[in-house]
Amino acid sequence: MLLLVAAFLTTAQAFYSSGDAVEVLTPANFDAKVLNDDSVWVVEFYAPWCGHCQQLTPEWKKAAKALKGIVKIGAADVDAHKELGGRFGIQGFPTIKIFAGDKKKPIDYQSQRSANAIVAEALKHAQTVAQDRLAGRGGSSSGGSGSGGSKKGNPADVIELTSSIFDKEVLDSKDMWLVEFYAPWCGHCKKLAPEWASAASTLKGKAKLGAVDATQFPDLAQRYGVRGYPTIKYFPAGAKLDAEEYDGGRSAGDIVQFVENKLEQFAEPPEIRELLNDDVFTEECREKSICIVSILPDILDTGAKGRNEYLATLLAMGDKYKKRKFGWVWSFAGEQDKLEASLELGGAGYPALAAVNVKKNAVLHHRGGFSKDSINEFLQYVIAGRIAPSVLRKEVPKLRKATPWDGKDGQLPVEEDYSDLDDVELEPLKTEL
């Protein structure tokens, strides 16, 4: 467990340093280094806590050294830069993608994770690109955004901001804002304009995108420390104490992804719902890809304080994994006994927890303690596909209606009082011969 926590805290720099031939990639440099470069790139998307990623690291460095000057090798810490994971559909670690002729359509690497295999596959794609260029079939990679192109936006959806309205429109509003500071003569600003409009149209009703002509309103540019064009500032929803520099990609897809990540980041955590009837189970488990089912001890075993501590742990995990859109449900020992039997949950004691995919008739049992660290480790393994699921041997039954917990300690059943039996006149026993 300590090794897992230590690995979880490892930074990208601990994996790859300036002395390696591996390029460390971030949202700020990904487009410029990879998508807008004509070189073939092989990119590892990893998480520092991932054991397979740690095993791959020395092989990745060997391959990068061998391919230096021929094919470029990069690595992106998706745990630190989740927008890159969302952008390229990363579902497990490590994922390796090859950015060759058409950078908008990277190719999944499917070979072995040895330096020799990586070098061989990289050279194969480099040769294909070279042959395509020789035959006049293009092969240039510049200008890719990884999002398949941007839809045309309406420039009117971008709000032009001036010194006289900036505070009222931006700072005093409850909306999330992205504001571009530009100069009319700036070439990069002109290139950004259609992407900015496209993102503004896509995000309409979710967030607002504005633009400030810094040559006309230098006071605003000075106020926010603008030193180059375009500069993009992020203002969060609600109270706006300060602006944050936006350093992501400049395609509409990148901008939209950034905003959606922020919206999810500040979204309310999911409700941890008590299994009071079959409708709750349907909404949280049958209609979602994965639901986390917890069976807690009886209230007489924990009291209200103990049960609330368990629920607080689940709420914290729900908040941490809210982007995953898991369902979260709970009951207590014996209340939904048929469900426990079908999931084979609770037989080894309580509390018990499992990840369930009803559509695939599969369940993954958590074997550790009911702590945040232990459940977090389990869910990381579930997401990375490192736990083999069990097939449900019994069909999930329809749940019965239950009485909601009142938040109070449990009460022992009232026993019959037999203290006054001495006052009862008993008839003599009749013996039949």
PDB file of N, CA, C and O in Angstrom, residues 310-351:
ATOM      1  N   TYR A 310     -18.866   5.603   7.371  1.00  0.00           N
ATOM      2  CA  TYR A 310     -18.825   4.814   6.141  1.00  0.00           C
ATOM      3  C   TYR A 310     -19.395   5.624   4.968  1.00  0.00           C
ATOM      4  O   TYR A 310     -18.820   5.643   3.865  1.00  0.00           O
ATOM      5  N   LEU A 311     -20.519   6.272   5.179  1.00  0.00           N
ATOM      6  CA  LEU A 311     -21.144   7.059   4.108  1.00  0.00           C
ATOM      7  C   LEU A 311     -20.270   8.244   3.710  1.00  0.00           C
ATOM      8  O   LEU A 311     -20.221   8.618   2.526  1.00  0.00           O
ATOM      9  N   ALA A 312     -19.553   8.831   4.667  1.00  0.00           N
ATOM     10  CA  ALA A 312     -18.643   9.936   4.347  1.00  0.00           C
ATOM     11  C   ALA A 312     -17.502   9.450   3.463  1.00  0.00           C
ATOM     12  O   ALA A 312     -17.057  10.159   2.544  1.00  0.00           O
ATOM     13  N   THR A 313     -17.009   8.249   3.718  1.00  0.00           N
ATOM     14  CA  THR A 313     -15.965   7.662   2.875  1.00  0.00           C
ATOM     15  C   THR A 313     -16.465   7.479   1.448  1.00  0.00           C
ATOM     16  O   THR A 313     -15.782   7.815   0.474  1.00  0.00           O
ATOM     17  N   LEU A 314     -17.684   6.959   1.303  1.00  0.00           N
ATOM     18  CA  LEU A 314     -18.269   6.768  -0.032  1.00  0.00           C
ATOM     19  C   LEU A 314     -18.489   8.105  -0.729  1.00  0.00           C
ATOM     20  O   LEU A 314     -18.251   8.232  -1.936  1.00  0.00           O
ATOM     21  N   LEU A 315     -18.927   9.114   0.012  1.00  0.00           N
ATOM     22  CA  LEU A 315     -19.153  10.427  -0.576  1.00  0.00           C
ATOM     23  C   LEU A 315     -17.837  11.018  -1.083  1.00  0.00           C
ATOM     24  O   LEU A 315     -17.789  11.613  -2.168  1.00  0.00           O
ATOM     25  N   ALA A 316     -16.764  10.846  -0.321  1.00  0.00           N
ATOM     26  CA  ALA A 316     -15.455  11.349  -0.742  1.00  0.00           C
ATOM     27  C   ALA A 316     -14.987  10.650  -2.018  1.00  0.00           C
ATOM     28  O   ALA A 316     -14.446  11.287  -2.936  1.00  0.00           O
ATOM     29  N   MET A 317     -15.214   9.347  -2.104  1.00  0.00           N
ATOM     30  CA  MET A 317     -14.836   8.610  -3.315  1.00  0.00           C
ATOM     31  C   MET A 317     -15.726   8.991  -4.498  1.00  0.00           C
ATOM     32  O   MET A 317     -15.268   9.087  -5.634  1.00  0.00           O
ATOM     33  N   GLY A 318     -17.004   9.232  -4.224  1.00  0.00           N
ATOM     34  CA  GLY A 318     -17.906   9.676  -5.287  1.00  0.00           C
ATOM     35  C   GLY A 318     -17.469  11.011  -5.863  1.00  0.00           C
ATOM     36  O   GLY A 318     -17.512  11.238  -7.072  1.00  0.00           O
ATOM     37  N   ASP A 319     -17.021  11.912  -4.979  1.00  0.00           N
ATOM     38  CA  ASP A 319     -16.535  13.216  -5.425  1.00  0.00           C
ATOM     39  C   ASP A 319     -15.265  13.067  -6.246  1.00  0.00           C
ATOM     40  O   ASP A 319     -15.101  13.693  -7.290  1.00  0.00           O
ATOM     41  N   LYS A 320     -14.349  12.215  -5.796  1.00  0.00           N
ATOM     42  CA  LYS A 320     -13.083  12.015  -6.499  1.00  0.00           C
ATOM     43  C   LYS A 320     -13.295  11.445  -7.898  1.00  0.00           C
ATOM     44  O   LYS A 320     -12.582  11.802  -8.843  1.00  0.00           O
ATOM     45  N   TYR A 321     -14.281  10.564  -8.045  1.00  0.00           N
ATOM     46  CA  TYR A 321     -14.503   9.881  -9.324  1.00  0.00           C
ATOM     47  C   TYR A 321     -15.776  10.353 -10.027  1.00  0.00           C
ATOM     48  O   TYR A 321     -16.345   9.628 -10.841  1.00  0.00           O
ATOM     49  N   LYS A 322     -16.203  11.581  -9.754  1.00  0.00           N
ATOM     50  CA  LYS A 322     -17.468  12.046 -10.333  1.00  0.00           C
ATOM     51  C   LYS A 322     -17.423  12.134 -11.856  1.00  0.00           C
ATOM     52  O   LYS A 322     -18.455  12.008 -12.519  1.00  0.00           O
ATOM     53  N   LYS A 323     -16.233  12.326 -12.425  1.00  0.00           N
ATOM     54  CA  LYS A 323     -16.131  12.379 -13.884  1.00  0.00           C
ATOM     55  C   LYS A 323     -16.458  11.035 -14.526  1.00  0.00           C
ATOM     56  O   LYS A 323     -16.802  10.984 -15.706  1.00  0.00           O
ATOM     57  N   ARG A 324     -16.321   9.979 -13.762  1.00  0.00           N
ATOM     58  CA  ARG A 324     -16.563   8.639 -14.310  1.00  0.00           C
ATOM     59  C   ARG A 324     -18.050   8.316 -14.434  1.00  0.00           C
ATOM     60  O   ARG A 324     -18.421   7.321 -15.051  1.00  0.00           O
ATOM     61  N   LYS A 325     -18.899   9.114 -13.806  1.00  0.00           N
ATOM     62  CA  LYS A 325     -20.352   8.908 -13.889  1.00  0.00           C
ATOM     63  C   LYS A 325     -20.775   7.546 -13.353  1.00  0.00           C
ATOM     64  O   LYS A 325     -21.703   6.908 -13.870  1.00  0.00           O
ATOM     65  N   PHE A 326     -20.084   7.080 -12.311  1.00  0.00           N
ATOM     66  CA  PHE A 326     -20.498   5.837 -11.666  1.00  0.00           C
ATOM     67  C   PHE A 326     -21.826   6.050 -10.933  1.00  0.00           C
ATOM     68  O   PHE A 326     -22.148   7.152 -10.515  1.00  0.00           O
ATOM     69  N   GLY A 327     -22.570   4.956 -10.761  1.00  0.00           N
ATOM     70  CA  GLY A 327     -23.689   4.970  -9.833  1.00  0.00           C
ATOM     71  C   GLY A 327     -23.167   4.573  -8.459  1.00  0.00           C
ATOM     72  O   GLY A 327     -22.232   3.777  -8.349  1.00  0.00           O
ATOM     73  N   TRP A 328     -23.769   5.107  -7.394  1.00  0.00           N
ATOM     74  CA  TRP A 328     -23.323   4.814  -6.036  1.00  0.00           C
ATOM     75  C   TRP A 328     -24.550   4.480  -5.184  1.00  0.00           C
ATOM     76  O   TRP A 328     -25.428   5.319  -5.013  1.00  0.00           O
ATOM     77  N   VAL A 329     -24.608   3.252  -4.650  1.00  0.00           N
ATOM     78  CA  VAL A 329     -25.758   2.822  -3.854  1.00  0.00           C
ATOM     79  C   VAL A 329     -25.278   2.065  -2.617  1.00  0.00           C
ATOM     80  O   VAL A 329     -24.165   1.530  -2.579  1.00  0.00           O
ATOM     81  N   TRP A 330     -26.143   2.047  -1.609  1.00  0.00           N
ATOM     82  CA  TRP A 330     -25.806   1.307  -0.397  1.00  0.00           C
ATOM     83  C   TRP A 330     -27.055   0.716   0.249  1.00  0.00           C
ATOM     84  O   TRP A 330     -28.158   1.187   0.043  1.00  0.00           O
ATOM     85  N   SER A 331     -26.825  -0.323   1.010  1.00  0.00           N
ATOM     86  CA  SER A 331     -27.862  -0.899   1.867  1.00  0.00           C
ATOM     87  C   SER A 331     -27.136  -1.428   3.103  1.00  0.00           C
ATOM     88  O   SER A 331     -25.952  -1.135   3.301  1.00  0.00           O
ATOM     89  N   PHE A 332     -27.826  -2.191   3.930  1.00  0.00           N
ATOM     90  CA  PHE A 332     -27.151  -2.754   5.096  1.00  0.00           C
ATOM     91  C   PHE A 332     -27.431  -4.247   5.177  1.00  0.00           C
ATOM     92  O   PHE A 332     -28.326  -4.769   4.485  1.00  0.00           O
ATOM     93  N   ALA A 333     -26.662  -4.917   5.987  1.00  0.00           N
ATOM     94  CA  ALA A 333     -26.668  -6.377   6.042  1.00  0.00           C
ATOM     95  C   ALA A 333     -28.075  -6.949   6.165  1.00  0.00           C
ATOM     96  O   ALA A 333     -28.805  -6.624   7.101  1.00  0.00           O
ATOM     97  N   GLY A 334     -28.430  -7.786   5.205  1.00  0.00           N
ATOM     98  CA  GLY A 334     -29.699  -8.497   5.246  1.00  0.00           C
ATOM     99  C   GLY A 334     -30.894  -7.745   4.717  1.00  0.00           C
ATOM    100  O   GLY A 334     -31.943  -8.347   4.463  1.00  0.00           O
ATOM    101  N   GLU A 335     -30.785  -6.437   4.514  1.00  0.00           N
ATOM    102  CA  GLU A 335     -31.948  -5.661   4.066  1.00  0.00           C
ATOM    103  C   GLU A 335     -32.331  -6.031   2.642  1.00  0.00           C
ATOM    104  O   GLU A 335     -33.513  -6.110   2.306  1.00  0.00           O
ATOM    105  N   GLN A 336     -31.327  -6.215   1.775  1.00  0.00           N
ATOM    106  CA  GLN A 336     -31.575  -6.667   0.396  1.00  0.00           C
ATOM    107  C   GLN A 336     -30.793  -7.972   0.212  1.00  0.00           C
ATOM    108  O   GLN A 336     -29.857  -8.075  -0.566  1.00  0.00           O
ATOM    109  N   ASP A 337     -31.220  -8.996   0.951  1.00  0.00           N
ATOM    110  CA  ASP A 337     -30.468 -10.247   1.004  1.00  0.00           C
ATOM    111  C   ASP A 337     -30.375 -10.950  -0.350  1.00  0.00           C
ATOM    112  O   ASP A 337     -29.358 -11.576  -0.665  1.00  0.00           O
ATOM    113  N   LYS A 338     -31.419 -10.848  -1.177  1.00  0.00           N
ATOM    114  CA  LYS A 338     -31.373 -11.501  -2.492  1.00  0.00           C
ATOM    115  C   LYS A 338     -30.343 -10.826  -3.398  1.00  0.00           C
ATOM    116  O   LYS A 338     -29.675 -11.491  -4.188  1.00  0.00           O
ATOM    117  N   LEU A 339     -30.218  -9.514  -3.283  1.00  0.00           N
ATOM    118  CA  LEU A 339     -29.193  -8.803  -4.057  1.00  0.00           C
ATOM    119  C   LEU A 339     -27.809  -9.226  -3.584  1.00  0.00           C
ATOM    120  O   LEU A 339     -26.915  -9.482  -4.397  1.00  0.00           O
ATOM    121  N   GLU A 340     -27.620  -9.304  -2.256  1.00  0.00           N
ATOM    122  CA  GLU A 340     -26.334  -9.757  -1.722  1.00  0.00           C
ATOM    123  C   GLU A 340     -25.977 -11.135  -2.272  1.00  0.00           C
ATOM    124  O   GLU A 340     -24.832 -11.392  -2.652  1.00  0.00           O
ATOM    125  N   ALA A 341     -26.960 -12.011  -2.320  1.00  0.00           N
ATOM    126  CA  ALA A 341     -26.706 -13.371  -2.801  1.00  0.00           C
ATOM    127  C   ALA A 341     -26.326 -13.375  -4.280  1.00  0.00           C
ATOM    128  O   ALA A 341     -25.406 -14.084  -4.689  1.00  0.00           O
ATOM    129  N   SER A 342     -27.022 -12.577  -5.077  1.00  0.00           N
ATOM    130  CA  SER A 342     -26.742 -12.572  -6.516  1.00  0.00           C
ATOM    131  C   SER A 342     -25.372 -11.965  -6.817  1.00  0.00           C
ATOM    132  O   SER A 342     -24.696 -12.373  -7.758  1.00  0.00           O
ATOM    133  N   LEU A 343     -24.937 -11.001  -5.995  1.00  0.00           N
ATOM    134  CA  LEU A 343     -23.626 -10.370  -6.196  1.00  0.00           C
ATOM    135  C   LEU A 343     -22.521 -11.077  -5.421  1.00  0.00           C
ATOM    136  O   LEU A 343     -21.354 -10.694  -5.546  1.00  0.00           O
ATOM    137  N   GLU A 344     -22.911 -12.098  -4.628  1.00  0.00           N
ATOM    138  CA  GLU A 344     -21.963 -12.807  -3.763  1.00  0.00           C
ATOM    139  C   GLU A 344     -21.202 -11.801  -2.908  1.00  0.00           C
ATOM    140  O   GLU A 344     -19.971 -11.798  -2.819  1.00  0.00           O
ATOM    141  N   LEU A 345     -21.971 -10.949  -2.264  1.00  0.00           N
ATOM    142  CA  LEU A 345     -21.416  -9.825  -1.525  1.00  0.00           C
ATOM    143  C   LEU A 345     -21.822  -9.916  -0.058  1.00  0.00           C
ATOM    144  O   LEU A 345     -22.989 -10.140   0.247  1.00  0.00           O
ATOM    145  N   GLY A 346     -20.871  -9.748   0.823  1.00  0.00           N
ATOM    146  CA  GLY A 346     -21.184  -9.717   2.245  1.00  0.00           C
ATOM    147  C   GLY A 346     -20.969 -11.024   2.968  1.00  0.00           C
ATOM    148  O   GLY A 346     -21.031 -11.065   4.193  1.00  0.00           O
ATOM    149  N   GLY A 347     -20.678 -12.099   2.249  1.00  0.00           N
ATOM    150  CA  GLY A 347     -20.504 -13.387   2.905  1.00  0.00           C
ATOM    151  C   GLY A 347     -19.318 -13.426   3.851  1.00  0.00           C
ATOM    152  O   GLY A 347     -19.296 -14.190   4.813  1.00  0.00           O
ATOM    153  N   ALA A 348     -18.292 -12.587   3.565  1.00  0.00           N
ATOM    154  CA  ALA A 348     -17.088 -12.565   4.401  1.00  0.00           C
ATOM    155  C   ALA A 348     -17.165 -11.498   5.480  1.00  0.00           C
ATOM    156  O   ALA A 348     -16.176 -11.215   6.146  1.00  0.00           O
ATOM    157  N   GLY A 349     -18.313 -10.888   5.646  1.00  0.00           N
ATOM    158  CA  GLY A 349     -18.479  -9.856   6.661  1.00  0.00           C
ATOM    159  C   GLY A 349     -18.819  -8.502   6.058  1.00  0.00           C
ATOM    160  O   GLY A 349     -18.836  -8.332   4.840  1.00  0.00           O
ATOM    161  N   TYR A 350     -19.073  -7.553   6.927  1.00  0.00           N
ATOM    162  CA  TYR A 350     -19.494  -6.223   6.512  1.00  0.00           C
ATOM    163  C   TYR A 350     -18.584  -5.172   7.157  1.00  0.00           C
ATOM    164  O   TYR A 350     -18.073  -5.403   8.251  1.00  0.00           O
ATOM    165  N   PRO A 351     -18.371  -4.035   6.485  1.00  0.00           N
ATOM    166  CA  PRO A 351     -18.947  -3.615   5.212  1.00  0.00           C
ATOM    167  C   PRO A 351     -18.325  -4.361   4.033  1.00  0.00           C
ATOM    168  O   PRO A 351     -17.201  -4.846   4.131  1.00  0.00           O
TER     169      PRO A 351
END
